[in-house]
Short mmCIF file of C-alpha atoms in Angstrom, two decimals:
data_model
loop_
_atom_site.label_atom_id
_atom_site.label_comp_id
_atom_site.label_asym_id
_atom_site.label_seq_id
_atom_site.Cartn_x
_atom_site.Cartn_y
_atom_site.Cartn_z
CA MET W 1 205.91 148.12 -5.33
CA TRP W 2 203.45 147.42 -2.54
CA ASN W 3 200.59 145.30 -3.81
CA TRP W 4 197.37 145.19 -1.78
CA ASP W 5 196.08 142.15 -3.68
CA ILE W 6 198.94 140.12 -2.26
CA VAL W 7 198.12 141.46 1.21
CA TRP W 8 194.56 140.11 1.01
CA GLU W 9 195.84 136.85 -0.42
CA VAL W 10 198.38 136.23 2.36
CA MET W 11 196.23 137.47 5.25
CA PRO W 12 194.32 134.17 5.87
CA ASP W 13 197.63 132.25 6.07
CA ILE W 14 199.09 134.77 8.48
CA LEU W 15 196.04 134.66 10.73
CA LYS W 16 196.20 130.87 10.69
CA GLY W 17 199.84 131.14 11.76
CA LEU W 18 198.94 133.65 14.44
CA VAL W 19 196.66 131.08 16.06
CA VAL W 20 199.59 128.63 16.21
CA THR W 21 201.88 131.33 17.63
CA ILE W 22 199.34 132.07 20.34
CA GLU W 23 198.96 128.37 21.12
CA ALA W 24 202.73 128.02 21.42
CA VAL W 25 203.05 131.07 23.69
CA ALA W 26 200.09 130.03 25.84
CA GLY W 27 201.50 126.53 26.28
CA GLY W 28 205.04 127.78 26.78
CA MET W 29 204.03 130.39 29.33
CA THR W 30 201.98 127.89 31.35
CA LEU W 31 205.01 125.63 31.53
CA ALA W 32 207.32 128.55 32.32
CA LEU W 33 205.11 129.72 35.19
CA ILE W 34 205.00 126.26 36.79
CA LEU W 35 208.63 125.23 36.24
CA GLY W 36 209.97 128.67 37.19
CA LEU W 37 208.26 128.44 40.56
CA LEU W 38 209.74 124.96 41.00
CA TRP W 39 213.31 126.24 40.33
CA ALA W 40 212.79 129.20 42.66
CA VAL W 41 211.56 126.98 45.51
CA MET W 42 214.34 124.44 44.84
CA ARG W 43 216.93 127.20 45.09
CA ARG W 44 215.73 127.95 48.61
CA SER W 45 216.14 124.33 49.65
CA LYS W 46 218.51 123.60 52.53
CA VAL W 47 219.81 120.52 50.72
CA PRO W 48 222.84 121.83 48.79
CA PHE W 49 222.43 119.31 45.99
CA ILE W 50 218.87 120.50 45.24
CA SER W 51 219.59 124.22 45.42
CA TRP W 52 222.81 123.86 43.46
CA THR W 53 221.16 121.80 40.70
CA ALA W 54 218.42 124.39 40.28
CA TRP W 55 220.98 127.21 40.21
CA ALA W 56 223.23 125.48 37.66
CA PHE W 57 220.32 124.56 35.40
CA VAL W 58 218.89 128.08 35.42
CA GLU W 59 222.27 129.68 34.74
CA PHE W 60 223.10 127.28 31.92
CA ILE W 61 219.78 127.64 30.10
CA ARG W 62 219.81 131.42 30.46
CA SER W 63 223.30 131.62 28.99
CA THR W 64 222.68 129.62 25.82
CA PRO W 65 220.70 130.47 22.67
CA LEU W 66 217.07 129.41 22.41
CA LEU W 67 217.72 128.48 18.77
CA VAL W 68 220.41 125.94 19.71
CA GLN W 69 218.18 124.57 22.47
CA LEU W 70 215.42 124.09 19.90
CA PHE W 71 217.81 122.24 17.57
CA PHE W 72 219.12 120.20 20.49
CA VAL W 73 215.73 118.87 21.53
CA TYR W 74 214.35 118.56 18.00
CA TYR W 75 217.32 116.74 16.47
CA VAL W 76 218.28 114.65 19.49
CA MET W 77 214.73 113.30 19.52
CA THR W 78 214.91 112.49 15.78
CA ASP W 79 218.52 111.28 15.48
CA VAL W 80 219.32 109.76 18.84
CA VAL W 81 216.09 108.78 20.57
CA GLY W 82 214.45 107.93 17.25
CA ARG W 83 211.02 109.13 18.32
CA SER W 84 210.47 112.65 17.05
CA LEU W 85 208.08 114.88 18.92
CA SER W 86 205.78 117.07 16.85
CA PRO W 87 207.44 120.42 16.07
CA LEU W 88 204.80 122.37 18.01
CA VAL W 89 205.20 120.19 21.12
CA THR W 90 208.99 120.56 20.89
CA GLY W 91 208.56 124.32 20.55
CA ILE W 92 206.25 124.58 23.57
CA LEU W 93 208.59 122.46 25.69
CA VAL W 94 211.71 124.42 24.78
CA LEU W 95 210.04 127.85 25.07
CA GLY W 96 208.58 126.81 28.42
CA VAL W 97 211.82 125.46 29.87
CA HIS W 98 213.87 128.40 28.50
CA TYR W 99 211.58 131.05 29.97
CA SER W 100 211.12 129.12 33.23
CA CYS W 101 214.72 130.08 33.92
CA TYR W 102 213.77 133.73 33.61
CA THR W 103 210.54 133.46 35.60
CA ALA W 104 212.55 131.62 38.30
CA GLU W 105 214.51 134.84 38.91
CA VAL W 106 211.27 136.83 39.09
CA TYR W 107 209.77 134.42 41.62
CA ARG W 108 213.02 134.49 43.56
CA ALA W 109 212.80 138.27 43.88
CA GLY W 110 209.20 137.87 45.05
CA LEU W 111 210.16 135.23 47.63
CA ASP W 112 213.10 137.33 48.86
CA GLY W 113 210.65 140.17 49.48
CA ILE W 114 208.75 138.20 52.14
CA ALA W 115 209.65 139.10 55.72
CA LYS W 116 211.33 136.42 57.83
CA GLY W 117 208.55 136.72 60.39
CA GLN W 118 206.11 135.18 57.91
CA TRP W 119 208.21 131.99 57.74
CA ASN W 120 208.55 131.94 61.50
CA ALA W 121 204.82 132.45 61.97
CA ALA W 122 204.10 129.54 59.61
CA LYS W 123 206.50 127.38 61.59
CA ALA W 124 204.85 128.44 64.88
CA LEU W 125 201.51 127.33 63.43
CA ASN W 126 203.07 123.97 62.67
CA LEU W 127 202.47 124.24 58.91
CA ASN W 128 204.50 121.90 56.73
CA ALA W 129 206.63 123.18 53.83
CA PHE W 130 203.84 122.80 51.27
CA GLN W 131 201.27 124.54 53.47
CA THR W 132 203.72 127.35 54.23
CA TYR W 133 204.27 128.09 50.53
CA ARG W 134 200.68 127.48 49.49
CA TYR W 135 198.84 129.47 52.15
CA VAL W 136 201.36 131.96 53.55
CA ILE W 137 204.26 132.76 51.27
CA LEU W 138 203.03 132.52 47.67
CA PRO W 139 199.83 134.54 48.09
CA GLN W 140 202.03 137.40 49.27
CA ALA W 141 205.02 136.82 47.00
CA ILE W 142 203.34 136.45 43.61
CA PRO W 143 201.04 139.50 43.17
CA PRO W 144 203.87 142.09 43.37
CA VAL W 145 205.88 140.30 40.67
CA LEU W 146 203.00 139.77 38.23
CA PRO W 147 204.06 142.67 35.97
CA ASN W 148 207.59 141.26 35.70
CA LEU W 149 206.19 137.87 34.80
CA GLY W 150 204.16 139.70 32.16
CA ASN W 151 207.34 141.16 30.68
CA TYR W 152 208.59 137.64 30.02
CA LEU W 153 205.29 136.79 28.36
CA ILE W 154 206.05 139.61 25.91
CA ALA W 155 209.64 138.42 25.51
CA MET W 156 208.40 134.91 24.76
CA LEU W 157 205.95 136.20 22.18
CA LYS W 158 208.82 137.95 20.40
CA GLU W 159 210.95 134.81 20.38
CA ALA W 160 208.12 132.55 19.23
CA PRO W 161 209.00 133.15 15.52
CA LEU W 162 212.13 131.07 16.17
CA LEU W 163 209.89 128.01 16.15
CA SER W 164 209.70 128.47 12.37
CA VAL W 165 213.20 126.96 12.09
CA ILE W 166 211.91 123.62 13.38
CA THR W 167 209.02 123.87 10.88
CA VAL W 168 206.24 124.91 13.28
CA MET W 169 203.62 126.57 11.05
CA GLU W 170 203.47 129.79 13.06
CA VAL W 171 203.18 133.32 11.67
CA LEU W 172 206.68 133.72 10.27
CA ARG W 173 206.73 130.26 8.71
CA GLU W 174 203.36 130.87 7.02
CA ALA W 175 204.73 134.12 5.59
CA GLN W 176 207.87 132.35 4.37
CA VAL W 177 205.97 129.49 2.77
CA PHE W 178 203.73 131.99 0.99
CA GLY W 179 206.82 133.95 -0.06
CA ASN W 180 208.52 130.85 -1.44
CA ALA W 181 205.44 129.88 -3.43
CA HIS W 182 204.83 133.35 -4.89
CA TYR W 183 208.43 134.71 -5.07
CA ARG W 184 207.23 137.63 -3.03
CA TYR W 185 208.50 138.51 0.47
CA LEU W 186 207.76 142.23 0.74
CA GLU W 187 204.12 142.04 1.81
CA PRO W 188 204.20 138.82 3.89
CA LEU W 189 207.28 139.74 5.93
CA THR W 190 206.26 143.39 6.36
CA ILE W 191 202.80 142.39 7.59
CA VAL W 192 204.34 139.96 10.08
CA GLY W 193 206.74 142.66 11.31
CA VAL W 194 203.96 145.22 11.77
CA LEU W 195 201.81 142.57 13.43
CA PHE W 196 204.51 141.87 16.01
CA ILE W 197 205.09 145.56 16.69
CA LEU W 198 201.34 145.99 17.30
CA LEU W 199 201.13 142.86 19.45
CA SER W 200 204.04 143.90 21.63
CA LEU W 201 202.62 147.43 21.99
CA ILE W 202 199.28 146.01 23.14
CA ALA W 203 200.99 143.49 25.41
CA GLY W 204 203.19 146.26 26.83
CA LEU W 205 200.15 148.41 27.63
CA SER W 206 198.43 145.45 29.31
CA VAL W 207 201.47 144.80 31.50
CA GLU W 208 201.56 148.50 32.40
CA TRP W 209 197.87 148.23 33.37
CA VAL W 210 198.58 145.18 35.55
CA ARG W 211 201.52 147.05 37.11
CA LYS W 212 199.23 149.92 38.13
CA ARG W 213 196.61 147.52 39.47
CA THR W 214 199.07 145.45 41.51
CA ALA W 215 200.78 148.61 42.80
CA ALA W 216 197.38 149.83 44.00
CA MET W 217 196.58 146.43 45.51
CA THR W 218 199.84 145.80 47.30
CA SER W 219 200.61 149.30 48.59
CA MET L 1 236.93 114.58 11.47
CA SER L 2 240.06 114.81 13.55
CA ASP L 3 241.84 112.26 15.74
CA LEU L 4 240.49 113.52 19.06
CA PRO L 5 238.29 111.10 21.05
CA PRO L 6 234.54 111.62 20.53
CA PRO L 7 232.76 113.97 20.99
CA PHE L 8 235.82 116.26 20.76
CA ASP L 9 236.65 115.10 17.22
CA LEU L 10 233.77 117.35 16.18
CA LEU L 11 235.34 120.43 17.78
CA PRO L 12 237.80 121.54 15.06
CA PHE L 13 235.04 121.71 12.45
CA LEU L 14 232.55 123.30 14.85
CA LEU L 15 235.02 125.97 15.97
CA LYS L 16 235.49 127.11 12.36
CA GLY L 17 232.37 129.18 12.99
CA LEU L 18 233.66 130.67 16.24
CA HIS L 19 235.33 133.73 14.74
CA ILE L 20 232.17 134.66 12.81
CA THR L 21 230.10 134.43 16.00
CA VAL L 22 232.67 136.55 17.85
CA ILE L 23 232.84 139.15 15.05
CA ILE L 24 229.06 139.49 14.95
CA ALA L 25 228.84 139.69 18.75
CA LEU L 26 231.58 142.37 18.95
CA GLY L 27 230.32 144.34 15.94
CA GLY L 28 226.76 144.05 17.20
CA SER L 29 227.69 145.31 20.66
CA ALA L 30 229.49 148.33 19.16
CA VAL L 31 226.35 149.15 17.14
CA ALA L 32 224.15 148.49 20.18
CA ILE L 33 226.14 150.80 22.47
CA VAL L 34 226.16 153.66 19.95
CA MET L 35 222.43 153.28 19.24
CA ALA L 36 221.63 152.97 22.95
CA VAL L 37 223.50 156.13 23.92
CA VAL L 38 222.29 158.22 20.96
CA PHE L 39 218.63 157.23 21.19
CA GLY L 40 218.67 157.11 24.98
CA LEU L 41 219.90 160.71 25.10
CA TRP L 42 217.50 161.77 22.35
CA SER L 43 214.59 160.39 24.35
CA LYS L 44 215.44 163.02 27.00
CA SER L 45 215.92 165.80 24.43
CA THR L 46 214.01 169.10 24.46
CA ASP L 47 213.50 168.74 20.72
CA PRO L 48 210.15 166.95 20.09
CA ILE L 49 211.36 165.60 16.72
CA LEU L 50 214.35 163.84 18.29
CA ARG L 51 212.12 162.48 21.04
CA TRP L 52 209.65 161.18 18.46
CA PHE L 53 212.45 159.67 16.40
CA SER L 54 213.81 157.91 19.46
CA ALA L 55 210.36 156.59 20.44
CA ALA L 56 209.81 155.29 16.90
CA TYR L 57 213.19 153.53 16.85
CA ILE L 58 212.60 151.90 20.23
CA THR L 59 209.07 150.80 19.28
CA VAL L 60 210.09 149.25 15.97
CA PHE L 61 213.36 147.59 16.96
CA ARG L 62 212.13 146.36 20.32
CA GLY L 63 208.64 145.45 19.18
CA ALA L 64 209.41 143.40 16.10
CA SER L 65 211.12 140.14 16.88
CA ALA L 66 214.85 139.89 16.08
CA LEU L 67 214.35 137.05 13.60
CA ILE L 68 211.65 138.95 11.70
CA LEU L 69 213.87 142.05 11.54
CA LEU L 70 216.73 139.93 10.26
CA TYR L 71 214.59 138.41 7.49
CA TRP L 72 213.10 141.79 6.62
CA PHE L 73 216.44 143.52 6.21
CA TYR L 74 217.99 140.57 4.42
CA PHE L 75 215.17 139.51 2.07
CA VAL L 76 212.81 142.49 1.78
CA MET L 77 215.05 145.55 1.88
CA PRO L 78 216.94 144.66 -1.33
CA GLU L 79 213.60 143.95 -3.05
CA LEU L 80 212.24 147.28 -1.87
CA THR L 81 215.21 149.61 -2.29
CA GLY L 82 217.52 147.73 -4.63
CA PHE L 83 220.17 148.10 -1.92
CA GLY L 84 221.17 145.12 0.17
CA LEU L 85 223.90 144.31 2.66
CA ASP L 86 225.73 141.01 2.89
CA ALA L 87 224.49 138.57 5.50
CA ILE L 88 227.18 139.24 8.14
CA THR L 89 226.77 143.03 7.97
CA THR L 90 222.99 142.66 8.10
CA GLY L 91 223.42 140.47 11.19
CA ILE L 92 225.68 143.00 12.91
CA PHE L 93 223.39 145.97 12.24
CA VAL L 94 220.06 144.28 12.88
CA LEU L 95 221.10 142.48 16.07
CA GLY L 96 222.94 145.62 17.23
CA ALA L 97 219.90 147.81 16.58
CA ASN L 98 217.61 145.30 18.28
CA VAL L 99 219.69 145.14 21.45
CA GLY L 100 220.39 148.88 21.17
CA ALA L 101 216.66 149.59 21.46
CA TYR L 102 216.62 147.81 24.82
CA GLY L 103 219.85 149.62 25.69
CA ALA L 104 218.28 153.00 24.90
CA GLU L 105 215.73 152.32 27.64
CA VAL L 106 218.56 151.41 30.02
CA VAL L 107 220.37 154.67 29.20
CA ARG L 108 217.15 156.65 29.67
CA THR L 109 216.30 155.16 33.07
CA SER L 110 219.92 155.47 34.25
CA ILE L 111 219.88 159.17 33.39
CA GLU L 112 216.58 159.56 35.17
CA SER L 113 218.03 157.87 38.24
CA VAL L 114 220.62 160.61 38.77
CA SER L 115 219.29 162.86 41.53
CA LYS L 116 217.65 166.19 40.73
CA GLY L 117 220.17 168.02 42.92
CA GLN L 118 222.87 167.27 40.36
CA TYR L 119 220.92 169.16 37.66
CA GLN L 120 220.36 172.06 40.04
CA ALA L 121 224.05 172.14 40.95
CA ALA L 122 224.97 172.19 37.25
CA ALA L 123 222.46 174.99 36.63
CA ALA L 124 223.94 176.92 39.56
CA LEU L 125 227.36 176.57 37.91
CA ASN L 126 225.86 177.98 34.73
CA LEU L 127 226.63 174.87 32.66
CA SER L 128 224.85 174.48 29.35
CA ARG L 129 222.51 171.51 28.79
CA TRP L 130 225.23 169.71 26.82
CA GLN L 131 227.86 170.40 29.50
CA THR L 132 225.47 169.23 32.23
CA MET L 133 224.90 165.96 30.42
CA ARG L 134 228.52 165.48 29.35
CA TYR L 135 230.33 166.34 32.58
CA VAL L 136 227.81 165.89 35.38
CA ILE L 137 224.93 163.53 34.60
CA PHE L 138 226.26 160.97 32.13
CA PRO L 139 229.43 160.00 34.06
CA GLN L 140 227.28 159.28 37.10
CA ALA L 141 224.65 157.39 35.11
CA VAL L 142 227.22 155.10 33.44
CA LEU L 143 227.78 152.94 36.52
CA SER L 144 224.14 151.92 36.83
CA MET L 145 224.12 151.09 33.08
CA VAL L 146 226.87 148.48 33.43
CA PRO L 147 224.97 145.52 34.94
CA PRO L 148 221.95 145.76 32.60
CA PHE L 149 224.29 146.21 29.64
CA GLY L 150 226.08 143.02 30.68
CA ASN L 151 222.77 141.17 30.46
CA LEU L 152 222.05 142.75 27.08
CA MET L 153 225.43 141.61 25.74
CA ILE L 154 224.56 138.04 26.72
CA GLU L 155 221.23 138.45 24.91
CA LEU L 156 223.19 139.70 21.91
CA LEU L 157 225.58 136.75 21.98
CA LYS L 158 222.62 134.38 22.13
CA GLY L 159 220.99 136.35 19.32
CA THR L 160 223.99 135.79 17.03
CA ALA L 161 222.81 132.19 16.59
CA LEU L 162 219.95 133.63 14.51
CA VAL L 163 222.30 134.68 11.70
CA SER L 164 222.62 131.01 10.77
CA THR L 165 219.10 131.36 9.33
CA ILE L 166 220.32 133.95 6.80
CA THR L 167 223.16 131.74 5.53
CA VAL L 168 225.99 132.99 7.78
CA THR L 169 228.36 130.16 8.73
CA ASP L 170 228.60 130.92 12.44
CA LEU L 171 228.95 128.33 15.24
CA THR L 172 225.33 127.24 14.93
CA MET L 173 225.53 126.89 11.14
CA GLN L 174 228.67 124.72 11.45
CA GLY L 175 226.66 122.60 13.87
CA MET L 176 223.89 122.25 11.28
CA TYR L 177 226.41 121.18 8.62
CA LEU L 178 227.86 118.60 10.98
CA ARG L 179 224.42 117.35 11.87
CA ALA L 180 223.55 116.85 8.20
CA ASP L 181 226.79 114.86 7.72
CA THR L 182 226.95 112.76 10.87
CA HIS L 183 223.56 112.88 12.66
CA ARG L 184 225.47 112.90 15.97
CA SER L 185 223.00 115.48 17.25
CA LEU L 186 223.45 114.92 20.97
CA GLU L 187 227.19 115.56 20.81
CA ILE L 188 227.02 118.40 18.26
CA PHE L 189 224.34 120.48 19.94
CA GLY L 190 225.58 119.55 23.41
CA LEU L 191 229.03 120.91 22.50
CA LEU L 192 227.45 124.00 20.95
CA LEU L 193 225.51 124.73 24.14
CA VAL L 194 228.68 124.38 26.21
CA ILE L 195 230.61 126.70 23.86
CA TYR L 196 227.90 129.37 24.05
CA PHE L 197 227.79 128.95 27.82
CA LEU L 198 231.55 129.53 28.05
CA LEU L 199 231.30 132.64 25.85
CA SER L 200 228.45 133.98 28.02
CA SER L 201 230.52 133.34 31.15
CA LEU L 202 233.35 135.34 29.60
CA ILE L 203 230.98 138.29 29.09
CA THR L 204 229.66 138.00 32.65
CA LEU L 205 233.21 137.97 33.99
CA GLY L 206 234.25 140.94 31.84
CA PHE L 207 231.33 143.05 32.97
CA ARG L 208 231.95 142.18 36.61
CA LEU L 209 235.54 143.42 36.28
CA LEU L 210 234.35 146.54 34.46
CA GLU L 211 231.84 147.28 37.19
CA ARG L 212 234.49 146.89 39.88
CA ARG L 213 236.83 149.21 37.99
CA LEU L 214 234.22 151.87 37.40
CA SER L 215 232.93 151.83 40.97
CA HIS L 216 236.45 152.11 42.40
CA GLY L 217 236.67 155.02 44.80
CA ARG L 218 232.96 155.80 44.68
CA ASP L 219 230.75 156.04 47.70
CA TYR L 220 227.70 154.72 45.91
CA GLY L 221 226.63 153.61 42.43
CA GLY L 222 224.81 155.98 40.09
CA GLY L 223 221.60 156.48 41.97
CA GLN L 224 220.78 152.81 42.49
#
């Protein structure tokens, strides 16, 4: 059943798709890291409107399927706005915003772990809000939560194949296109599955390594 | 379309997929809970084969992405074995097994969180390994499993949207049909997001009640 010739034939396509997957995850994660921090800081705001908006947004996005969010952005841009974004850009945006709502919770845990005295000390030194976060709070709050942020990097990698449904030519889509052309799904889809298992194993080990390093650094 | 004012005129057609989504979510959670408990317990077994089996299951079903697993079991398995399941059953088993792999880790860590003294007390009472697990450890571990399982159920509900890619006419698929007909994407997908949000809220609420019930009369939750 298993045909190695097909494996060699499909491999270049899959590797090409892998590059796109990595681009999407790299872009998405960058966005998630920035936006997540923004939501977490907004949630600590003393202005109820700001903290409530951040809370509601994070809860809503976390409670709804990534797939429907992808369709929402992709088709609203095409049908309603009339200016479609490229599939990859749509994918990066949606992945980034979706996972920012998870990283926001991670940052929040990190911020909650900072002693009140640190805020008071910053105030005593007459630092403004930006300076307080930039020089006092964040350098202490972020290192301990790095491994948890890493876990969401892995989660995002595993959800990146969803971008295939809005025609991003990532790994799964390449395998499908090859399958459609050759009436053969066994090798392409199995390779993609094994590839993802390997990638998440490697990513998991890296996060474990970071966890040990940060535990050693912050203890 | 119905007579309701827009965008609610879309609702009757959209909600035709609701029962499929609910069936897959409920079926999937049953599969997930069984898999989580069985493989979670096996990962703590004295038998190396069961431990290996559990590790392999967790690695494969957690490592490979849900969508890839769904395609594999729906398109490749029949090609490979000549035996295929219909799309809804595939969805229930694959999504259940995927979430169950995460659940197995939850079960394992919850069991590990029960204090060592409980094992020693059970040994002092001359309970067998099975009795220790069944009557002493597991009942205490269950409480700390509830909140993470609540989150996993929401992940499962969100995951059900994926079955639309293997031809199941769930909520999301009905949305795609509507979109092809009307191109009212903002209303269709906006409504869909709200419906999924309401379903998630229902799960959150249910698990909060369950947690309150289970923790009734306890001094502290299972080791947390």
